[in-house]
Coordinates of C-alpha atoms in Angstrom, one line a residue:
Chain A
M1271 CA 26.3 -98.1 -73.6
I1272 CA 22.7 -99.7 -73.4
R1273 CA 23.0 -103.3 -75.1
V1274 CA 20.0 -105.7 -74.9
Q1275 CA 20.3 -109.4 -76.3
N1276 CA 17.4 -111.4 -77.0
L1277 CA 15.9 -110.4 -73.7
T1278 CA 12.7 -112.6 -72.5
K1279 CA 11.0 -112.0 -69.3
Y1280 CA 8.4 -114.1 -67.9
Y1281 CA 6.2 -113.2 -64.9
G1282 CA 5.2 -116.8 -63.7
E1283 CA 3.2 -117.7 -66.9
R1284 CA 2.6 -114.3 -68.3
L1285 CA 5.3 -113.2 -71.0
A1286 CA 6.2 -109.7 -70.6
V1287 CA 9.3 -109.2 -72.7
D1288 CA 9.3 -111.4 -75.7
N1289 CA 12.9 -111.9 -77.0
I1290 CA 14.0 -108.1 -77.9
S1291 CA 17.5 -106.9 -79.1
F1292 CA 18.3 -103.3 -79.4
E1293 CA 21.4 -101.0 -78.6
V1294 CA 21.7 -97.5 -77.6
S1295 CA 25.1 -95.8 -78.3
K1296 CA 26.8 -93.4 -76.4
G1297 CA 25.3 -89.9 -76.4
Q1298 CA 21.9 -90.8 -78.0
I1299 CA 18.5 -90.2 -76.6
V1300 CA 16.2 -93.0 -77.5
G1301 CA 12.6 -93.2 -76.8
L1302 CA 10.9 -96.6 -76.2
L1303 CA 7.4 -96.4 -77.4
G1304 CA 4.4 -98.3 -76.5
P1305 CA 0.9 -98.5 -74.9
N1306 CA 0.7 -99.6 -71.3
A1307 CA 1.8 -103.2 -70.5
A1308 CA 4.0 -103.4 -73.5
G1309 CA 7.0 -104.2 -71.8
K1310 CA 8.4 -100.9 -71.2
T1311 CA 9.0 -101.0 -67.5
T1312 CA 9.9 -104.4 -67.3
T1313 CA 12.8 -103.7 -69.9
M1314 CA 13.9 -100.8 -67.9
R1315 CA 13.6 -102.7 -64.7
I1316 CA 15.9 -105.4 -66.1
L1317 CA 18.3 -102.7 -67.5
T1318 CA 18.8 -101.2 -64.2
G1319 CA 19.4 -104.6 -62.3
Y1320 CA 15.9 -104.5 -60.4
L1321 CA 14.7 -107.6 -62.0
M1322 CA 16.8 -110.5 -63.6
P1323 CA 15.9 -111.6 -67.0
T1324 CA 14.3 -115.2 -67.7
R1325 CA 16.5 -115.5 -70.7
G1326 CA 18.9 -113.2 -72.8
D1327 CA 21.2 -110.5 -71.5
A1328 CA 21.3 -106.7 -70.6
Y1329 CA 24.5 -104.7 -70.7
I1330 CA 24.9 -101.2 -69.2
A1331 CA 28.3 -99.9 -70.1
D1332 CA 29.5 -103.4 -71.1
C1333 CA 28.5 -104.9 -67.6
N1334 CA 26.1 -107.7 -67.7
M1335 CA 23.2 -106.9 -65.8
T1336 CA 22.7 -110.6 -64.5
T1337 CA 26.3 -111.2 -63.8
D1338 CA 27.9 -108.1 -63.2
S1339 CA 25.0 -106.0 -61.9
L1340 CA 26.6 -104.0 -59.2
E1341 CA 29.3 -102.5 -61.2
G1342 CA 26.6 -102.0 -63.9
R1343 CA 24.3 -100.1 -61.5
R1344 CA 27.3 -97.6 -60.8
H1345 CA 26.6 -96.1 -64.3
I1346 CA 23.2 -95.5 -64.3
G1347 CA 20.5 -92.9 -63.1
Y1348 CA 17.1 -94.0 -63.1
M1349 CA 13.6 -92.7 -62.4
P1350 CA 10.9 -95.1 -62.0
E1351 CA 7.3 -94.3 -63.4
S1352 CA 5.9 -93.8 -59.9
I1353 CA 8.6 -91.2 -59.0
P1354 CA 9.4 -92.8 -55.5
L1355 CA 10.3 -90.4 -52.9
Y1356 CA 10.8 -90.6 -48.9
T1357 CA 8.1 -88.3 -48.2
D1358 CA 9.2 -87.5 -44.7
M1359 CA 12.3 -86.1 -45.9
K1360 CA 13.5 -82.7 -47.1
V1361 CA 14.7 -82.4 -50.5
R1362 CA 18.3 -81.7 -49.5
D1363 CA 18.6 -85.0 -47.2
Y1364 CA 16.7 -87.0 -49.8
L1365 CA 19.5 -86.0 -52.5
T1366 CA 22.1 -86.3 -50.0
F1367 CA 21.0 -89.9 -49.2
F1368 CA 21.1 -91.1 -52.7
A1369 CA 24.0 -89.3 -53.7
R1370 CA 26.1 -90.9 -51.0
L1371 CA 24.6 -94.2 -51.6
R1372 CA 25.9 -93.9 -55.2
G1373 CA 29.4 -93.3 -53.9
L1374 CA 29.9 -89.6 -53.9
D1375 CA 31.8 -88.2 -50.9
A1376 CA 30.5 -85.4 -48.8
E1377 CA 32.2 -82.6 -50.4
R1378 CA 31.2 -83.9 -53.8
T1379 CA 27.5 -84.5 -52.8
R1380 CA 27.3 -80.6 -51.6
K1381 CA 28.5 -79.6 -55.0
R1382 CA 26.3 -81.9 -56.9
I1383 CA 23.2 -80.9 -55.0
D1384 CA 24.1 -77.3 -56.0
D1385 CA 24.2 -78.2 -59.7
V1386 CA 21.2 -80.5 -59.8
V1387 CA 18.9 -77.8 -57.7
E1388 CA 20.0 -75.4 -60.7
I1389 CA 19.4 -77.8 -63.4
C1390 CA 16.0 -78.8 -62.2
H1391 CA 15.2 -75.3 -60.9
L1392 CA 14.5 -76.5 -57.1
E1393 CA 16.4 -73.7 -55.5
E1394 CA 13.3 -72.6 -53.4
Y1395 CA 12.3 -76.2 -52.4
I1396 CA 15.7 -77.2 -51.4
D1397 CA 14.5 -77.3 -47.7
V1398 CA 11.0 -78.4 -48.2
I1399 CA 9.7 -81.8 -47.1
V1400 CA 9.1 -83.7 -50.1
G1401 CA 5.7 -84.8 -49.2
K1402 CA 4.7 -81.2 -49.2
L1403 CA 5.5 -80.8 -52.8
S1404 CA 3.4 -80.7 -55.9
K1405 CA 3.2 -83.5 -58.3
G1406 CA 5.3 -81.5 -60.8
F1407 CA 8.0 -80.7 -58.3
R1408 CA 8.1 -84.2 -56.9
Q1409 CA 8.9 -85.0 -60.6
R1410 CA 11.7 -82.7 -60.5
V1411 CA 13.1 -84.2 -57.4
G1412 CA 12.9 -87.6 -58.9
I1413 CA 14.9 -86.4 -62.0
A1414 CA 17.6 -84.4 -59.8
Q1415 CA 17.8 -87.8 -57.9
S1416 CA 18.5 -89.7 -61.2
I1417 CA 21.3 -87.3 -62.3
I1418 CA 22.9 -86.4 -58.8
H1419 CA 25.7 -88.7 -59.2
D1420 CA 26.3 -87.7 -62.9
P1421 CA 25.8 -91.1 -64.4
E1422 CA 26.8 -92.1 -68.0
V1423 CA 23.3 -93.5 -68.6
L1424 CA 19.9 -92.2 -67.9
I1425 CA 16.9 -94.3 -67.9
L1426 CA 13.6 -92.5 -67.3
D1427 CA 10.3 -94.1 -67.1
E1428 CA 7.4 -92.1 -68.3
P1429 CA 8.9 -88.8 -67.1
T1430 CA 6.1 -86.7 -68.1
V1431 CA 3.0 -88.3 -66.9
G1432 CA 0.6 -86.6 -64.6
I1433 CA 2.0 -83.2 -64.8
D1434 CA 0.6 -80.1 -66.2
P1435 CA 1.6 -78.9 -69.7
I1436 CA 3.8 -76.4 -68.8
Q1437 CA 5.8 -78.7 -66.9
V1438 CA 5.5 -81.2 -69.5
A1439 CA 7.3 -78.8 -71.9
Q1440 CA 10.0 -77.9 -69.2
T1441 CA 10.7 -81.4 -68.5
R1442 CA 10.9 -82.3 -72.4
N1443 CA 13.6 -79.6 -72.6
L1444 CA 15.4 -80.7 -69.3
I1445 CA 15.9 -84.2 -71.2
K1446 CA 16.6 -82.9 -74.3
E1447 CA 19.5 -80.6 -72.4
L1448 CA 20.8 -83.9 -70.4
G1449 CA 20.7 -85.6 -73.8
K1450 CA 23.9 -83.6 -74.7
E1451 CA 26.1 -85.2 -72.0
H1452 CA 24.5 -88.5 -71.2
T1453 CA 23.0 -91.4 -72.9
V1454 CA 19.1 -91.4 -72.4
L1455 CA 16.6 -94.0 -72.6
V1456 CA 13.0 -92.7 -72.1
S1457 CA 9.6 -94.7 -72.2
T1458 CA 6.6 -92.9 -73.2
H1459 CA 3.2 -93.7 -74.6
I1460 CA 2.9 -90.3 -76.0
L1461 CA 3.7 -90.2 -79.6
P1462 CA 4.5 -86.7 -80.2
E1463 CA 7.0 -86.5 -77.1
V1464 CA 8.9 -89.1 -78.9
S1465 CA 9.5 -86.8 -81.9
I1466 CA 10.3 -83.9 -79.6
I1467 CA 12.7 -85.6 -77.4
C1468 CA 14.3 -88.5 -79.3
E1469 CA 16.7 -89.0 -81.8
R1470 CA 15.6 -92.5 -82.6
V1471 CA 12.5 -94.6 -81.4
I1472 CA 12.0 -98.1 -80.4
I1473 CA 8.3 -99.3 -80.5
I1474 CA 7.3 -102.1 -78.5
H1475 CA 4.0 -103.8 -78.4
R1476 CA 3.0 -106.9 -76.3
G1477 CA 6.8 -107.3 -75.2
K1478 CA 8.1 -107.5 -78.8
I1479 CA 9.9 -104.8 -80.8
V1480 CA 7.6 -103.8 -83.8
A1481 CA 9.6 -100.9 -85.3
E1482 CA 12.8 -99.5 -84.5
D1483 CA 14.2 -96.4 -86.5
N1484 CA 15.0 -92.7 -86.4
I1485 CA 12.1 -90.4 -86.3
E1486 CA 11.8 -89.2 -90.0
N1487 CA 12.1 -92.7 -91.4
L1488 CA 9.5 -93.9 -88.9
S1489 CA 7.0 -91.2 -89.6
A1490 CA 7.3 -92.0 -93.4
I1491 CA 6.7 -95.7 -92.7
L1492 CA 3.8 -94.9 -90.6
R1493 CA 2.3 -92.3 -92.9
G1494 CA 1.4 -94.9 -95.6
S1495 CA -1.2 -92.4 -96.6
R1496 CA -2.0 -89.1 -95.7
R1497 CA -5.2 -87.8 -94.5
I1498 CA -6.9 -84.3 -94.5
K1499 CA -10.2 -83.2 -92.7
V1500 CA -11.8 -80.8 -94.8
E1501 CA -14.8 -78.6 -93.8
V1502 CA -16.7 -77.0 -96.7
R1503 CA -20.1 -75.5 -96.8
G1504 CA -22.1 -76.3 -100.2
P1505 CA -23.7 -79.1 -102.2
A1506 CA -22.4 -82.1 -100.6
D1507 CA -22.5 -84.3 -103.7
K1508 CA -20.8 -82.0 -105.9
I1509 CA -18.0 -81.3 -103.5
A1510 CA -17.5 -84.8 -102.7
D1511 CA -17.0 -85.5 -106.7
A1512 CA -14.9 -82.2 -107.1
L1513 CA -12.6 -83.6 -104.2
R1514 CA -12.4 -86.8 -105.8
R1515 CA -11.1 -85.2 -109.2
V1516 CA -8.3 -83.5 -107.2
P1517 CA -4.9 -85.0 -108.5
G1518 CA -3.4 -87.4 -106.1
V1519 CA -6.6 -87.9 -104.2
K1520 CA -7.5 -91.6 -103.4
R1521 CA -10.5 -91.6 -101.4
V1522 CA -13.1 -89.0 -100.0
A1523 CA -15.4 -90.0 -97.2
R1524 CA -18.2 -87.6 -96.0
E1525 CA -19.1 -86.8 -92.4
G1526 CA -21.6 -83.8 -92.5
N1527 CA -19.8 -80.7 -93.7
Y1528 CA -16.7 -82.5 -93.0
Y1529 CA -14.8 -84.6 -96.0
I1530 CA -12.1 -86.9 -95.2
V1531 CA -9.7 -86.9 -98.1
E1532 CA -6.9 -89.5 -98.3
S1533 CA -4.1 -89.3 -100.3
P1534 CA -0.6 -90.9 -100.7
A1535 CA 2.0 -89.8 -97.9
E1536 CA 4.3 -88.2 -100.6
V1537 CA 1.6 -85.9 -102.3
D1538 CA 0.2 -83.0 -100.3
P1539 CA -3.1 -81.9 -102.1
R1540 CA -4.3 -79.1 -99.8
S1541 CA -3.5 -76.1 -102.0
K1542 CA -5.2 -78.1 -105.2
I1543 CA -8.1 -78.8 -102.6
T1544 CA -8.3 -75.0 -101.7
E1545 CA -8.1 -74.1 -105.3
T1546 CA -10.9 -76.4 -106.4
V1547 CA -13.5 -75.4 -103.7
V1548 CA -12.5 -71.6 -104.2
K1549 CA -13.0 -72.1 -108.0
N1550 CA -16.6 -73.4 -107.5
G1551 CA -17.7 -70.6 -105.2
W1552 CA -18.2 -73.0 -102.2
N1553 CA -17.1 -71.7 -98.5
L1554 CA -13.9 -73.3 -97.3
L1555 CA -14.1 -73.3 -93.6
S1556 CA -11.0 -75.3 -92.6
A1557 CA -8.4 -78.1 -93.8
E1558 CA -5.9 -79.8 -91.8
T1559 CA -3.9 -82.7 -91.5
I1560 CA -5.1 -85.7 -89.4
E1561 CA -2.5 -87.1 -87.3
M1562 CA -2.3 -90.7 -86.9
S1563 CA -3.1 -91.5 -83.5
L1564 CA -0.9 -93.9 -81.5
E1565 CA -3.8 -96.5 -81.4
E1566 CA -4.0 -96.7 -85.1
I1567 CA -0.2 -96.8 -85.7
F1568 CA 0.0 -99.7 -83.3
L1569 CA -2.8 -101.2 -85.1
Q1570 CA -1.1 -100.7 -88.6
L1571 CA 2.0 -101.9 -87.1
T1572 CA 1.1 -104.9 -85.3
T1573 CA -1.2 -106.2 -88.3
N1574 CA 1.7 -105.7 -90.6
H1575 CA 4.0 -107.4 -88.1
E1576 CA 1.8 -110.5 -87.9
E1577 CA 1.2 -110.6 -91.9
T1578 CA 5.1 -110.6 -92.3
E1579 CA 5.1 -113.5 -89.7
E1580 CA 2.9 -115.6 -91.5
Chain B
M847 CA 30.5 -100.9 -44.6
R848 CA 30.1 -97.4 -45.8
N849 CA 26.6 -98.3 -47.4
V850 CA 25.7 -100.3 -44.1
W851 CA 26.1 -97.3 -42.1
L852 CA 24.5 -94.8 -44.9
I853 CA 21.5 -97.1 -44.7
A854 CA 21.3 -97.7 -40.8
G855 CA 21.8 -93.9 -40.3
K856 CA 18.9 -93.1 -42.8
E857 CA 16.9 -96.1 -41.2
F858 CA 17.3 -94.6 -37.7
R859 CA 16.6 -91.0 -38.6
S860 CA 13.2 -92.1 -40.4
Y861 CA 12.3 -93.9 -37.2
L862 CA 12.6 -90.6 -35.3
T863 CA 10.8 -88.6 -38.0
S864 CA 7.7 -90.9 -38.1
P865 CA 5.3 -90.9 -34.9
M866 CA 5.4 -94.7 -35.0
A867 CA 8.4 -95.2 -33.1
Y868 CA 7.4 -92.9 -30.4
I869 CA 4.0 -94.4 -30.1
V870 CA 5.4 -97.8 -29.8
T871 CA 7.9 -96.9 -27.3
F872 CA 5.3 -94.7 -25.3
I873 CA 3.1 -97.9 -25.1
F874 CA 5.9 -100.4 -24.4
L875 CA 7.1 -98.2 -21.5
V876 CA 3.6 -97.6 -20.1
L877 CA 2.8 -101.5 -20.3
S878 CA 6.3 -102.5 -19.0
G879 CA 5.6 -100.2 -16.0
V880 CA 2.3 -101.8 -15.3
F881 CA 3.9 -105.3 -15.2
F882 CA 7.0 -104.1 -13.1
V883 CA 4.5 -102.7 -10.5
L884 CA 2.3 -105.7 -10.5
Y885 CA 4.9 -108.3 -10.0
L886 CA 6.2 -106.2 -6.9
T887 CA 2.7 -105.8 -5.5
L888 CA 1.3 -109.0 -6.0
G889 CA 4.4 -110.4 -4.5
N890 CA 4.1 -108.0 -1.6
Y891 CA 7.5 -106.8 -2.1
N892 CA 9.1 -110.2 -1.2
D893 CA 11.1 -110.4 -4.7
T894 CA 12.5 -106.9 -5.1
S895 CA 13.5 -107.4 -8.8
I896 CA 12.7 -106.2 -12.4
R897 CA 11.4 -109.9 -13.3
G898 CA 7.9 -108.2 -13.8
F899 CA 9.4 -106.1 -16.5
V900 CA 11.8 -108.5 -18.0
D901 CA 9.2 -111.3 -18.2
P902 CA 5.7 -109.8 -18.1
L903 CA 3.9 -113.1 -18.4
A904 CA 5.5 -114.5 -15.1
V905 CA 3.4 -112.1 -13.3
F906 CA 0.4 -114.6 -14.3
G907 CA 2.4 -117.4 -13.7
V908 CA 3.1 -118.4 -17.3
P909 CA 6.0 -120.6 -17.5
A910 CA 7.4 -119.3 -20.7
P911 CA 10.4 -117.0 -20.2
G912 CA 10.7 -114.1 -22.5
N913 CA 9.4 -110.7 -22.9
V914 CA 6.0 -110.9 -24.9
L915 CA 6.0 -107.1 -24.9
L916 CA 9.3 -106.7 -26.5
L917 CA 8.1 -109.2 -29.3
V918 CA 5.0 -107.4 -29.9
F919 CA 6.3 -103.9 -30.2
G920 CA 9.5 -105.0 -31.9
I921 CA 7.4 -106.7 -34.8
V922 CA 5.2 -103.3 -34.8
L923 CA 8.3 -101.0 -35.0
T924 CA 10.2 -103.3 -37.6
M925 CA 7.2 -104.1 -39.9
R926 CA 7.7 -101.0 -42.0
T927 CA 11.5 -101.5 -42.8
M928 CA 11.1 -102.8 -46.1
A929 CA 7.4 -103.1 -46.8
E930 CA 6.9 -99.3 -46.6
E931 CA 9.7 -98.7 -49.0
K932 CA 8.1 -101.1 -51.5
K933 CA 4.8 -99.2 -51.2
L934 CA 6.5 -96.0 -51.8
G935 CA 8.5 -97.6 -54.5
T936 CA 11.9 -96.1 -53.0
W937 CA 12.8 -99.9 -52.9
E938 CA 13.2 -99.6 -56.7
L939 CA 15.9 -97.0 -56.2
L940 CA 17.6 -98.8 -53.5
L941 CA 17.9 -102.2 -55.2
T942 CA 19.0 -100.1 -58.3
S943 CA 21.7 -98.3 -56.4
P944 CA 25.4 -99.9 -56.3
V945 CA 24.5 -101.5 -53.0
R946 CA 24.6 -105.1 -52.1
D947 CA 21.2 -106.8 -50.7
V948 CA 23.3 -107.7 -47.7
E949 CA 24.3 -104.2 -47.2
I950 CA 20.7 -103.2 -47.2
V951 CA 19.4 -105.7 -44.8
T952 CA 22.4 -105.1 -42.5
G953 CA 21.9 -101.3 -42.7
K954 CA 18.2 -101.9 -41.7
Y955 CA 18.9 -104.1 -38.9
L956 CA 21.6 -101.7 -37.4
G957 CA 19.1 -98.8 -37.6
S958 CA 16.4 -100.7 -36.2
M959 CA 18.6 -102.0 -33.3
G960 CA 19.5 -98.2 -32.6
I961 CA 15.8 -97.8 -31.6
M962 CA 15.7 -101.1 -30.0
L963 CA 18.4 -100.1 -27.9
G964 CA 16.9 -96.6 -27.1
M965 CA 13.8 -98.4 -25.9
L966 CA 15.7 -100.6 -23.4
V967 CA 17.6 -97.7 -22.2
L968 CA 14.5 -95.9 -21.3
T969 CA 13.6 -98.5 -19.3
L970 CA 16.7 -98.3 -17.1
Y971 CA 14.7 -96.4 -14.4
Y972 CA 12.9 -99.6 -13.2
P973 CA 16.4 -101.2 -12.0
L974 CA 17.3 -97.6 -10.7
L975 CA 14.0 -97.4 -8.6
I976 CA 14.8 -100.9 -7.2
I977 CA 18.4 -100.1 -6.3
G978 CA 17.3 -96.7 -5.0
Y979 CA 14.3 -98.1 -2.7
G980 CA 15.4 -101.7 -2.3
D981 CA 18.1 -104.1 -2.0
P982 CA 17.8 -106.0 -5.4
D983 CA 20.6 -108.8 -6.6
I984 CA 22.4 -106.8 -9.2
G985 CA 23.7 -109.9 -11.1
P986 CA 20.2 -110.8 -12.7
I987 CA 19.5 -107.0 -13.7
W988 CA 22.9 -107.1 -15.9
T989 CA 22.1 -110.7 -17.3
S990 CA 18.1 -109.8 -17.8
Y991 CA 19.4 -106.7 -20.0
L992 CA 21.8 -108.7 -21.9
G993 CA 18.9 -111.4 -22.5
L994 CA 16.6 -108.7 -23.6
L995 CA 19.2 -107.1 -25.9
L996 CA 19.7 -110.4 -27.4
L997 CA 16.1 -111.3 -27.9
G998 CA 15.5 -107.7 -29.2
S999 CA 18.1 -108.5 -31.9
T1000 CA 16.0 -111.6 -32.9
V1001 CA 13.0 -110.0 -33.0
V1002 CA 14.3 -107.3 -35.0
S1003 CA 15.7 -109.9 -37.5
V1004 CA 12.7 -111.9 -37.8
G1005 CA 10.8 -108.6 -38.2
I1006 CA 13.0 -107.3 -41.2
F1007 CA 12.4 -110.9 -42.7
G1008 CA 8.7 -110.7 -42.5
S1009 CA 9.0 -107.1 -44.2
S1010 CA 11.1 -108.3 -46.7
L1011 CA 8.5 -110.7 -48.0
T1012 CA 5.7 -108.2 -48.7
S1013 CA 4.7 -104.6 -49.6
N1014 CA 1.7 -105.1 -46.9
Q1015 CA 2.8 -104.0 -43.1
I1016 CA 0.1 -106.1 -41.7
I1017 CA 0.9 -109.3 -43.6
A1018 CA 4.7 -108.6 -42.4
A1019 CA 3.7 -108.3 -38.9
V1020 CA 1.7 -111.4 -38.9
V1021 CA 4.2 -113.5 -40.7
S1022 CA 6.8 -112.3 -38.1
G1023 CA 4.5 -112.6 -35.1
A1024 CA 3.9 -116.1 -36.4
I1025 CA 7.4 -117.1 -36.4
L1026 CA 8.5 -115.6 -33.3
F1027 CA 5.4 -116.8 -31.3
G1028 CA 6.2 -120.2 -32.7
L1029 CA 9.6 -120.2 -31.6
W1030 CA 8.6 -119.0 -28.1
L1031 CA 6.0 -121.3 -27.6
F1032 CA 8.3 -124.4 -28.7
G1033 CA 9.6 -124.1 -25.0
W1034 CA 6.1 -124.5 -23.8
I1035 CA 4.9 -127.5 -25.8
A1036 CA 8.3 -129.2 -25.2
G1037 CA 7.2 -129.9 -21.7
N1038 CA 4.4 -132.2 -23.0
A1039 CA 6.3 -133.8 -25.8
P1040 CA 8.1 -137.1 -26.2
S1041 CA 11.4 -137.1 -25.0
A1042 CA 13.3 -137.2 -28.3
I1043 CA 11.2 -134.1 -29.6
Q1044 CA 11.2 -132.5 -26.4
K1045 CA 15.3 -131.7 -26.7
V1046 CA 14.5 -130.6 -30.4
L1047 CA 11.8 -128.3 -29.6
S1048 CA 13.3 -127.0 -26.4
Y1049 CA 16.8 -126.2 -28.3
L1050 CA 14.9 -124.3 -31.0
S1051 CA 12.7 -122.6 -28.4
I1052 CA 13.2 -118.8 -27.4
S1053 CA 12.1 -119.2 -23.9
S1054 CA 14.3 -122.1 -22.9
H1055 CA 17.2 -119.9 -24.0
F1056 CA 16.0 -117.0 -22.2
A1057 CA 15.4 -118.5 -18.9
G1058 CA 19.1 -118.5 -17.9
F1059 CA 19.3 -114.6 -18.3
E1060 CA 16.6 -113.9 -16.1
I1061 CA 18.1 -115.6 -13.0
G1062 CA 21.7 -114.4 -13.5
V1063 CA 23.1 -117.2 -15.5
I1064 CA 25.1 -116.5 -18.7
D1065 CA 25.5 -119.4 -20.9
T1066 CA 27.5 -119.1 -24.2
R1067 CA 25.0 -121.5 -25.8
D1068 CA 22.1 -119.1 -25.1
I1069 CA 24.1 -116.3 -26.7
I1070 CA 25.0 -118.3 -29.6
Y1071 CA 21.3 -119.3 -30.0
F1072 CA 20.1 -115.7 -30.2
L1073 CA 22.9 -114.5 -32.6
S1074 CA 22.6 -117.3 -34.9
M1075 CA 18.6 -116.9 -35.2
T1076 CA 19.6 -112.9 -35.7
V1077 CA 22.1 -114.0 -38.5
L1078 CA 19.8 -116.9 -39.8
F1079 CA 16.8 -114.3 -40.4
L1080 CA 19.0 -111.5 -42.0
Y1081 CA 20.3 -114.4 -44.1
L1082 CA 16.7 -115.3 -45.1
S1083 CA 15.8 -111.6 -45.7
V1084 CA 18.8 -111.3 -48.2
R1085 CA 17.7 -114.3 -50.0
S1086 CA 14.3 -113.1 -50.1
I1087 CA 15.3 -109.9 -51.8
E1088 CA 17.5 -111.9 -54.0
S1089 CA 14.5 -114.1 -55.3
S1090 CA 12.3 -111.1 -55.4
R1091 CA 14.5 -110.0 -58.5
W1092 CA 13.9 -113.4 -60.4
S1093 CA 10.3 -113.4 -59.8

């Protein structure tokens, strides 16, 4: 449904997207994960026909977005990161305008507005001026706009940025729900979000794809080692020694009452650690796995990437 | 054509919901009225015509036929057409909808022309006053309005072109203003230029093509001039959008 081949985009001298290729087949929800300025938005803008690539091709439903952009655009719904809205229009007028612009007739527009208002929970706000809505509702209107014409492909650029946690959860559920009937490409820089929403993830960094896989495989690759943060009260040296002797543990580092215990990804030494601590009569206050932060993942991926290149 | 009317309608309505169009129309009417009256009173009512409104600078004896008010307020009116959408980001939605660039530009042009037409209709009480209280020559009134409409069309087109270049409305206005005043003043410069250049300058100038309409002469060449200027700048706007996709 979405196909990108050797896509390169320069803004003047600056390279934004560097020879990337990927595919999203029908009905998949795929996450485009990367830090700011990684090239996510540029890739999406090329896919939606807003920008033309410097080299390479982007296809939506087999339409080349350089040569057959108009036809390709009929198949997409798009929500840019900034959630653009005509702030002086009512929600209903705003949705009507874009529905009509995407080829729906008056009757179908009315019907679709009823549908999307229900899907996005906008019933009470349909006759409110867009400019008076809070950020969370604006974002719902943005999503409503993107699905108003029931497109086959949905492209959502950072759909959960800047809204409160409850709305973030609602939005994620909504996207998952939409993914049942649409092909969805969603960009984000929040790692847990990808694992919640997507079936597959493409990690992009400095315009290049550094990893692409389904969520489970990727987690395993990323988690070359597991780290557990243990809080124990007692004689520090003895504790560190004892922890080091726990089977599977590779390294132990101490930070006050906290001990960072590192082990291979496939081993979970938490129960053994608890046993050891309790057997020695020390106080175990907490033990938790430390999730790798996005920064660390990128660090790891990009350094690996550069090594393989050389 | 369906998309053109959709965009034109949306554009026209958005003018009506923002205060800008009302403010612009209000000031335009007030100033037009002032010049209309000034021309009549300064000339001791010898020439009972709407000349003061049609060509405000004629009141001061400036030999550059045209309507400076229409120029200025036309630019202020149209500077937002695309620049504002770029600022709001809705431009991105418009350009990723299945709509041709030329349909966007034409829609914006027609929507803006709707307001321009409205502004001109509201000035009809000047000729009505003159007809009611004096004995004017009707011919030049008709041709003056035709001239104003054609000039308005060129102004809107150039205004849209300026707006297509940037997301900053002030810059858009400055660019359109420079183009329009340049075209307008060519006629003025032409008077003092060597004869070879004179022809070219006066052919390009707004004022030399507007002069006829003021005195009741309809020349097809003048009509063609304003229409082709309109088309030229609409075409340049389309190209400007196109090239923005490649930037």
